[in-house]
mmCIF file of C-alpha atoms in Angstrom:
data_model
loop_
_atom_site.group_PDB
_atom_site.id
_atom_site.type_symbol
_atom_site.label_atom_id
_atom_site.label_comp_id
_atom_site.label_asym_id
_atom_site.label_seq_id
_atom_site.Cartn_x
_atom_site.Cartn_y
_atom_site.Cartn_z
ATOM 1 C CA UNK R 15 1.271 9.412 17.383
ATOM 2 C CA UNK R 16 -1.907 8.218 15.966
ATOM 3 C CA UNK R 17 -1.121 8.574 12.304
ATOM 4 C CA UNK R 18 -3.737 6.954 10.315
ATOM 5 C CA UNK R 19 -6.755 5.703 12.412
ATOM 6 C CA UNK R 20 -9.661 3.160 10.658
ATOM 7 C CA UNK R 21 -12.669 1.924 11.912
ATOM 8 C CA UNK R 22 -14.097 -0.306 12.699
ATOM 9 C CA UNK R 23 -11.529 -3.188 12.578
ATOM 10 C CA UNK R 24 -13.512 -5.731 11.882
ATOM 11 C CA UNK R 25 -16.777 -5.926 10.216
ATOM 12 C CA UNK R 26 -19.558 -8.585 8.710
ATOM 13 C CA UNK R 27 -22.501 -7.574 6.703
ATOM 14 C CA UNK R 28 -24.930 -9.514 4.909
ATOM 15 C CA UNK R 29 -25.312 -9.174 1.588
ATOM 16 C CA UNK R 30 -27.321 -5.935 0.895
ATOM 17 C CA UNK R 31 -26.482 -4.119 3.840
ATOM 18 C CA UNK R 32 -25.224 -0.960 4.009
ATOM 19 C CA UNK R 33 -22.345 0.345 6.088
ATOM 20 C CA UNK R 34 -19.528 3.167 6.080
ATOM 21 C CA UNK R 35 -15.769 2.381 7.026
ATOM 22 C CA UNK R 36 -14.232 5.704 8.688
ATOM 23 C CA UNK R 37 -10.800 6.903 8.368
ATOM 24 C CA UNK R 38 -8.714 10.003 10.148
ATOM 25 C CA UNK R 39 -5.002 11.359 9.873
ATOM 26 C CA UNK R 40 -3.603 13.942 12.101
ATOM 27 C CA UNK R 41 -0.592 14.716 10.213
ATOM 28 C CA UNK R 42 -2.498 17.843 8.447
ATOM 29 C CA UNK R 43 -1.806 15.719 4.874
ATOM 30 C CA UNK R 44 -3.401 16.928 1.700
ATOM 31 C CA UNK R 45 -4.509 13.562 0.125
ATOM 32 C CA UNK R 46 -5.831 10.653 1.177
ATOM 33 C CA UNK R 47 -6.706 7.471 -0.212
ATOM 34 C CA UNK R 48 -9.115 4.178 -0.098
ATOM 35 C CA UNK R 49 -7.284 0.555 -0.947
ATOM 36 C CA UNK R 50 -8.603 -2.482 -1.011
ATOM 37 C CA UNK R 51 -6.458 -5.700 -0.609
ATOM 38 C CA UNK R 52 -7.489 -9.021 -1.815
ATOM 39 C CA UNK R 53 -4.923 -11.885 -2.122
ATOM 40 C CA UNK R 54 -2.906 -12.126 -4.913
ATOM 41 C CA UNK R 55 -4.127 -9.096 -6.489
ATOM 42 C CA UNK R 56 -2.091 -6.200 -4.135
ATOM 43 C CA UNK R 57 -3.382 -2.843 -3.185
ATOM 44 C CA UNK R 58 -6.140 -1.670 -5.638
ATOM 45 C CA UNK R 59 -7.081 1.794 -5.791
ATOM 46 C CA UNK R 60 -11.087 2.338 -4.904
ATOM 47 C CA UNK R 61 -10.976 5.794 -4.651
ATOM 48 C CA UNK R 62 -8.731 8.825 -3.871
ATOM 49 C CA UNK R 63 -8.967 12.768 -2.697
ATOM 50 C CA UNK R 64 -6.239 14.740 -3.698
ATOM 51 C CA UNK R 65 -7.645 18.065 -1.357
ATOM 52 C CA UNK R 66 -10.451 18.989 1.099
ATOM 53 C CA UNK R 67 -13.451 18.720 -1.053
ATOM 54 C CA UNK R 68 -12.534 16.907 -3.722
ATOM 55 C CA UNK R 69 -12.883 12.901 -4.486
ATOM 56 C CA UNK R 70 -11.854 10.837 -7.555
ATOM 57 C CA UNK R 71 -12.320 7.218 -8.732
ATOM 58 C CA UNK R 72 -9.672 5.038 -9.076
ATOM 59 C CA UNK R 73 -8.935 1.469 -9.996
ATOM 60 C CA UNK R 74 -12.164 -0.524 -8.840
ATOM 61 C CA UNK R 75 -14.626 2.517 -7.337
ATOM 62 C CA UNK R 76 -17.971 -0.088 -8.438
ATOM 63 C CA UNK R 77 -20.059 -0.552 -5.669
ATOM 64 C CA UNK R 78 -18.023 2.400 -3.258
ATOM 65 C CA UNK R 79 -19.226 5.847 -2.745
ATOM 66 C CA UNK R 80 -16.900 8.573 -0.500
ATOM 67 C CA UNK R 81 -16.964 11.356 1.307
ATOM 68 C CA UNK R 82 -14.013 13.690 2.681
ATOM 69 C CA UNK R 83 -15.467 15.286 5.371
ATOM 70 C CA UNK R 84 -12.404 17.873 6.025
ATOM 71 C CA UNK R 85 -9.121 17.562 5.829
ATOM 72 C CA UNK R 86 -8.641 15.112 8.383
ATOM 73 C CA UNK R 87 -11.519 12.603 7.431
ATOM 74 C CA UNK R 88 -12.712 10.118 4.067
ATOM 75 C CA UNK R 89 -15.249 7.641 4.681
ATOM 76 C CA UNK R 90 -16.015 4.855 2.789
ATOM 77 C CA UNK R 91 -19.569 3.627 1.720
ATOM 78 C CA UNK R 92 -20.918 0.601 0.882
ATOM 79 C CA UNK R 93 -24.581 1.146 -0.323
ATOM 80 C CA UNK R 94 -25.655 -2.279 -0.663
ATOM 81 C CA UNK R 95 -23.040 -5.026 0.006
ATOM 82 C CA UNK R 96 -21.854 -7.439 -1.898
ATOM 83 C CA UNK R 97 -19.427 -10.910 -1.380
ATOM 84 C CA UNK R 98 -17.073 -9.603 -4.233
ATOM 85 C CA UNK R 99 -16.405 -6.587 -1.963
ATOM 86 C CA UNK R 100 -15.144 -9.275 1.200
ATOM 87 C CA UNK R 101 -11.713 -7.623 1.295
ATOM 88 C CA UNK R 102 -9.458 -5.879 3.365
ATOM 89 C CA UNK R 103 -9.877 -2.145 3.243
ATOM 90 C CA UNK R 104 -6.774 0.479 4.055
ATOM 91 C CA UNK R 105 -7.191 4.152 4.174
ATOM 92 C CA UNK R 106 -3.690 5.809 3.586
ATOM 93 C CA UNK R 107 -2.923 9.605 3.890
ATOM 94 C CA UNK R 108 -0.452 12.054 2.267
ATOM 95 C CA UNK R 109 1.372 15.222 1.643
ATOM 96 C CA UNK R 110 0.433 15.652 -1.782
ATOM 97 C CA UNK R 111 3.737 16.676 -3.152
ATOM 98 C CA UNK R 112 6.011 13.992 -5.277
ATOM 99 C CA UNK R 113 8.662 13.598 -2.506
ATOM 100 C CA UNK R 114 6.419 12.140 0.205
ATOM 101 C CA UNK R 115 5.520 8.788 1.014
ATOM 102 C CA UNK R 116 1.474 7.172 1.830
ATOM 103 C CA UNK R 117 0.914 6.368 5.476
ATOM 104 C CA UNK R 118 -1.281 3.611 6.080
ATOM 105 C CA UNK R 119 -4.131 2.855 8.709
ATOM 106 C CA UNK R 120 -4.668 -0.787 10.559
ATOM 107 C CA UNK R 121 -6.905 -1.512 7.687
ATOM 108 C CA UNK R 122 -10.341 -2.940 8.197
ATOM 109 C CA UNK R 123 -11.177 -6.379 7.311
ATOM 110 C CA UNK R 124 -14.694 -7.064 6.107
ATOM 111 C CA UNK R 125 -16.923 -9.925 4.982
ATOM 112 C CA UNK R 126 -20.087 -9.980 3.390
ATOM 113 C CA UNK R 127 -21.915 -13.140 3.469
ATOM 114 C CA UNK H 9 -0.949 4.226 -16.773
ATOM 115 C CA UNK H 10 1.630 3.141 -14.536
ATOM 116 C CA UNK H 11 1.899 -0.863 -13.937
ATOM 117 C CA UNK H 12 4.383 -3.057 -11.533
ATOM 118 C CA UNK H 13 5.387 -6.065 -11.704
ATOM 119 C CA UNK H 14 6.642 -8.259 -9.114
ATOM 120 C CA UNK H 15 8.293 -11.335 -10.291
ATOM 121 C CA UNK H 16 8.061 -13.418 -7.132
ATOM 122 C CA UNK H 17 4.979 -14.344 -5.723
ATOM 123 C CA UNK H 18 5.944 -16.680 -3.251
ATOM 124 C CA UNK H 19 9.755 -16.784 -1.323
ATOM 125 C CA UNK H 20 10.507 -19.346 1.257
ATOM 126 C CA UNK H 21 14.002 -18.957 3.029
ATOM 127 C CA UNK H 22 15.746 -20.451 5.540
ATOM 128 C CA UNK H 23 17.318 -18.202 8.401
ATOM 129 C CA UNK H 24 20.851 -16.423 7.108
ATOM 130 C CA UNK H 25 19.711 -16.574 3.708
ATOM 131 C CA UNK H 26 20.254 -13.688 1.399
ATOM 132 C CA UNK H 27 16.964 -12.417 -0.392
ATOM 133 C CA UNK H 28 16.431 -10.549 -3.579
ATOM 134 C CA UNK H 29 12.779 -9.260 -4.492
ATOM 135 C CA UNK H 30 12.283 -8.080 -7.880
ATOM 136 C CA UNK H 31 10.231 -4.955 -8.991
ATOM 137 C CA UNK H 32 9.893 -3.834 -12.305
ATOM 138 C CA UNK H 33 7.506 -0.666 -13.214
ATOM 139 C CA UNK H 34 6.490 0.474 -16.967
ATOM 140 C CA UNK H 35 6.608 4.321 -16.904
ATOM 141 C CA UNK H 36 9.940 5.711 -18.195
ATOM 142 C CA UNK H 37 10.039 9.067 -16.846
ATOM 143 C CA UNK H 38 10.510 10.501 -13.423
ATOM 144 C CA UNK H 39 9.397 8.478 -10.629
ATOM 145 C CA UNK H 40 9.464 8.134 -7.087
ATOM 146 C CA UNK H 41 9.997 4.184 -5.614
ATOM 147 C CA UNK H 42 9.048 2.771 -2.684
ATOM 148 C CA UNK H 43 9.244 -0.830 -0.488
ATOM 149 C CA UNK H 44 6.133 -1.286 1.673
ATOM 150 C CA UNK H 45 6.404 -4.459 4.626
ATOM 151 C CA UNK H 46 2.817 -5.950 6.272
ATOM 152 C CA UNK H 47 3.379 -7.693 8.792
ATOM 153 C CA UNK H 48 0.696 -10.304 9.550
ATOM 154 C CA UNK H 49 -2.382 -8.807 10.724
ATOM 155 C CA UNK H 50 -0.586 -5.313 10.258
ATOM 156 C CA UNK H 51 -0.804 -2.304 8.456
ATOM 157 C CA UNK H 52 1.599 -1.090 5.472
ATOM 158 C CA UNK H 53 4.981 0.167 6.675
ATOM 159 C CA UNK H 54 7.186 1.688 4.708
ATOM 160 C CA UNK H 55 10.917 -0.021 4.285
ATOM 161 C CA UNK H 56 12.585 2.393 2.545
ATOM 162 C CA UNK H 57 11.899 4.783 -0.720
ATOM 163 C CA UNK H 58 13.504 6.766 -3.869
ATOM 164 C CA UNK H 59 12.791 10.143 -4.932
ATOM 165 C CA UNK H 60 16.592 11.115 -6.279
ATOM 166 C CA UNK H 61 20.219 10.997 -5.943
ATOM 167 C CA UNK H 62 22.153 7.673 -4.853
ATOM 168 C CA UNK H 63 20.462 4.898 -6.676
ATOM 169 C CA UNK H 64 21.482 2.541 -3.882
ATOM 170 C CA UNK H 65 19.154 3.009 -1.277
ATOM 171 C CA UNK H 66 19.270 1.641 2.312
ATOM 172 C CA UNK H 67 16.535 1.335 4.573
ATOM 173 C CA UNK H 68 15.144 -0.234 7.736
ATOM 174 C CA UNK H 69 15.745 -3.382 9.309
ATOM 175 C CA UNK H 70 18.967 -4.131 6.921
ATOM 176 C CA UNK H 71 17.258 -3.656 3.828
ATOM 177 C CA UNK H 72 18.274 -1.683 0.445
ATOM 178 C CA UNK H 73 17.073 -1.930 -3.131
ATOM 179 C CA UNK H 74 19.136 -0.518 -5.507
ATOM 180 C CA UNK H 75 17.050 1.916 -8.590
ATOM 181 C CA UNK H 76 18.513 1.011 -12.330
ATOM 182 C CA UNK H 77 17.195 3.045 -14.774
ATOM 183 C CA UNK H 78 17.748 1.644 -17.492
ATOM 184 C CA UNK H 79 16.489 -1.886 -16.303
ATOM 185 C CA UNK H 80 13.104 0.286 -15.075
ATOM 186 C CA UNK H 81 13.802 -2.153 -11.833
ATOM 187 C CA UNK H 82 13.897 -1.704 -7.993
ATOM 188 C CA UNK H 83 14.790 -4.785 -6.475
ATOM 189 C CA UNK H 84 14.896 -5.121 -2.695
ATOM 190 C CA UNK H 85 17.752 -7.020 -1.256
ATOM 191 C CA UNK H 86 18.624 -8.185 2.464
ATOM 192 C CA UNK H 87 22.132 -9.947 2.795
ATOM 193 C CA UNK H 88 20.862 -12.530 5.605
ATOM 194 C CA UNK H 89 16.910 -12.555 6.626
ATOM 195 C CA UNK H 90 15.596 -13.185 9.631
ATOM 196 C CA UNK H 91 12.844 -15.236 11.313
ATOM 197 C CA UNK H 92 11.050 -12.083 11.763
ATOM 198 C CA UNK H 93 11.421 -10.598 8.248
ATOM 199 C CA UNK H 94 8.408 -13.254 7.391
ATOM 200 C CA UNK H 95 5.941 -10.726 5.971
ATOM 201 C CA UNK H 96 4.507 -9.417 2.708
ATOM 202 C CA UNK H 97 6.514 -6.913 0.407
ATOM 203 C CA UNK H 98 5.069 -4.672 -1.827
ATOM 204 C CA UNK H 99 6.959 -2.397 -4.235
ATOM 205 C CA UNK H 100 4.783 0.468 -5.068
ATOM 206 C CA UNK H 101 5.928 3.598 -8.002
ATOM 207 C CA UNK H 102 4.668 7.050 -7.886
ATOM 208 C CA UNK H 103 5.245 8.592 -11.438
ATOM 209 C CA UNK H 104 4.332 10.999 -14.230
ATOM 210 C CA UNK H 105 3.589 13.867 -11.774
ATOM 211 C CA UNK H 106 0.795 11.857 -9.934
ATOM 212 C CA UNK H 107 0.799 11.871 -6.530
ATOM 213 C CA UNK H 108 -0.507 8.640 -6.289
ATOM 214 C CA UNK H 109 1.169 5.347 -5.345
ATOM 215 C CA UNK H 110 0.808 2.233 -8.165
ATOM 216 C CA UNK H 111 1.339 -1.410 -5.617
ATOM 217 C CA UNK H 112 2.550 -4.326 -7.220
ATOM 218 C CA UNK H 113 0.914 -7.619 -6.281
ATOM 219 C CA UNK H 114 3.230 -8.151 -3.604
ATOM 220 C CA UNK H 115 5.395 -10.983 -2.286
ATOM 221 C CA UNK H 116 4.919 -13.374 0.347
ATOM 222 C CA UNK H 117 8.451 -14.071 2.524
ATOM 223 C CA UNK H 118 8.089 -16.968 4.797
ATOM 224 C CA UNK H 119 11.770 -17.483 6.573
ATOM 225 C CA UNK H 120 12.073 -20.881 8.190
ATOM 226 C CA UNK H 121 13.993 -20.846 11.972
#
């Protein structure tokens, strides 16, 4: 039962780099999702793609570009990093439909220096 | 746009204690309710969630929150916590016919041995 798989776990960039955080589900789910967590603030929104093929912003999508690759993958790019996006990053997956709950990966923490 | 609220930012209990969380949301119409726990170093998990029906609501681990409508509140409640119940809690509200989850800012439960 992999659910929700993220990588890599861990990551450190210096400031300007660029780098893409991966994300997979195997539970054939419609949406999926990018959150960032930052302490005190909760789960924020980055971005979101409700289908195959399509992607929308949500909450704080500055600095983030993504891609969903098929239905089972969504990256996550940085372009050129920045400490403001130090954070830890959670891809969640799913169904689509209103009576279905998000599934959550390990989450990736990152820090740009 | 959706917005929750939770009141608590910071609980510290000792073991046997009974906890109440409080989560308040803003949108009046239909909505679907959830109780995310993190672990540390963990991923989201979900504790228990409302779509419809009984407002009371029990979940895993001994938890419930009970759904008043009319209070636009979801309030998670565990009769007698546990050592390992230290964790972060996050009330999140789907709503409006989006498919997408809303987080509060969660709360920190430390429970003292």
């Amino acid at each position: 039962n992999a659910g929700v798989t993220q990588t890599p776990k861990f990551q450190v960039l210096k400031t300007g780099q660029s780098m893409t955080l991966q994300c997979a589900q195997d539970m054939n789910h419609n949406s999926m999702y990018w959150y960032r967590q930052d302490p005190g603030m909760g789960l924020r929104l980055i971005y979101y793609s409700a289908s195959e093929g399509t992607t929308d912003k949500g909450e704080v999508p500055n600095g983030y570009n993504v891609s969903r690759l098929n239905k089972r993958e969504f990256s996550l790019r940085l372009e050129s990093a920045a400490p403001s996006q130090t954070s830890v990053y959670f891809c969640a997956s799913s169904d689509g439909g209103m009576n279905t709950e998000a599934f959550f990966g390990q989450g990736t923490r990152l820090t740009v220096v | 746009a959706q917005s929750v609220s939770q009141h608590n930012h910071h609980v510290i209990l000792s073991e046997a204690a009974s906890l109440e969380l409080g989560c308040n949301y803003s949108y009046g119409g239909t909505v679907n309710l959830f109780w995310y726990v993190q672990y540390p170093g963990q991923h989201l998990q979900l504790l228990l969630k409302y779509f419809s029906g009984d407002p009371l609501v029990k979940g895993i681990k001994g938890f419930e929150a009970e759904f008043i409508k009319s209070k636009f509140s979801f309030n998670l409640r565990k009769p007698s916590v546990q050592w390992s119940d230290t964790a972060e809690y996050f009330c999140a509200v789907r709503s409006g016919g989006s498919y997408i989850p809303t987080f509060g800012r969660g709360t920190s439960l430390i429970v003292h041995p």
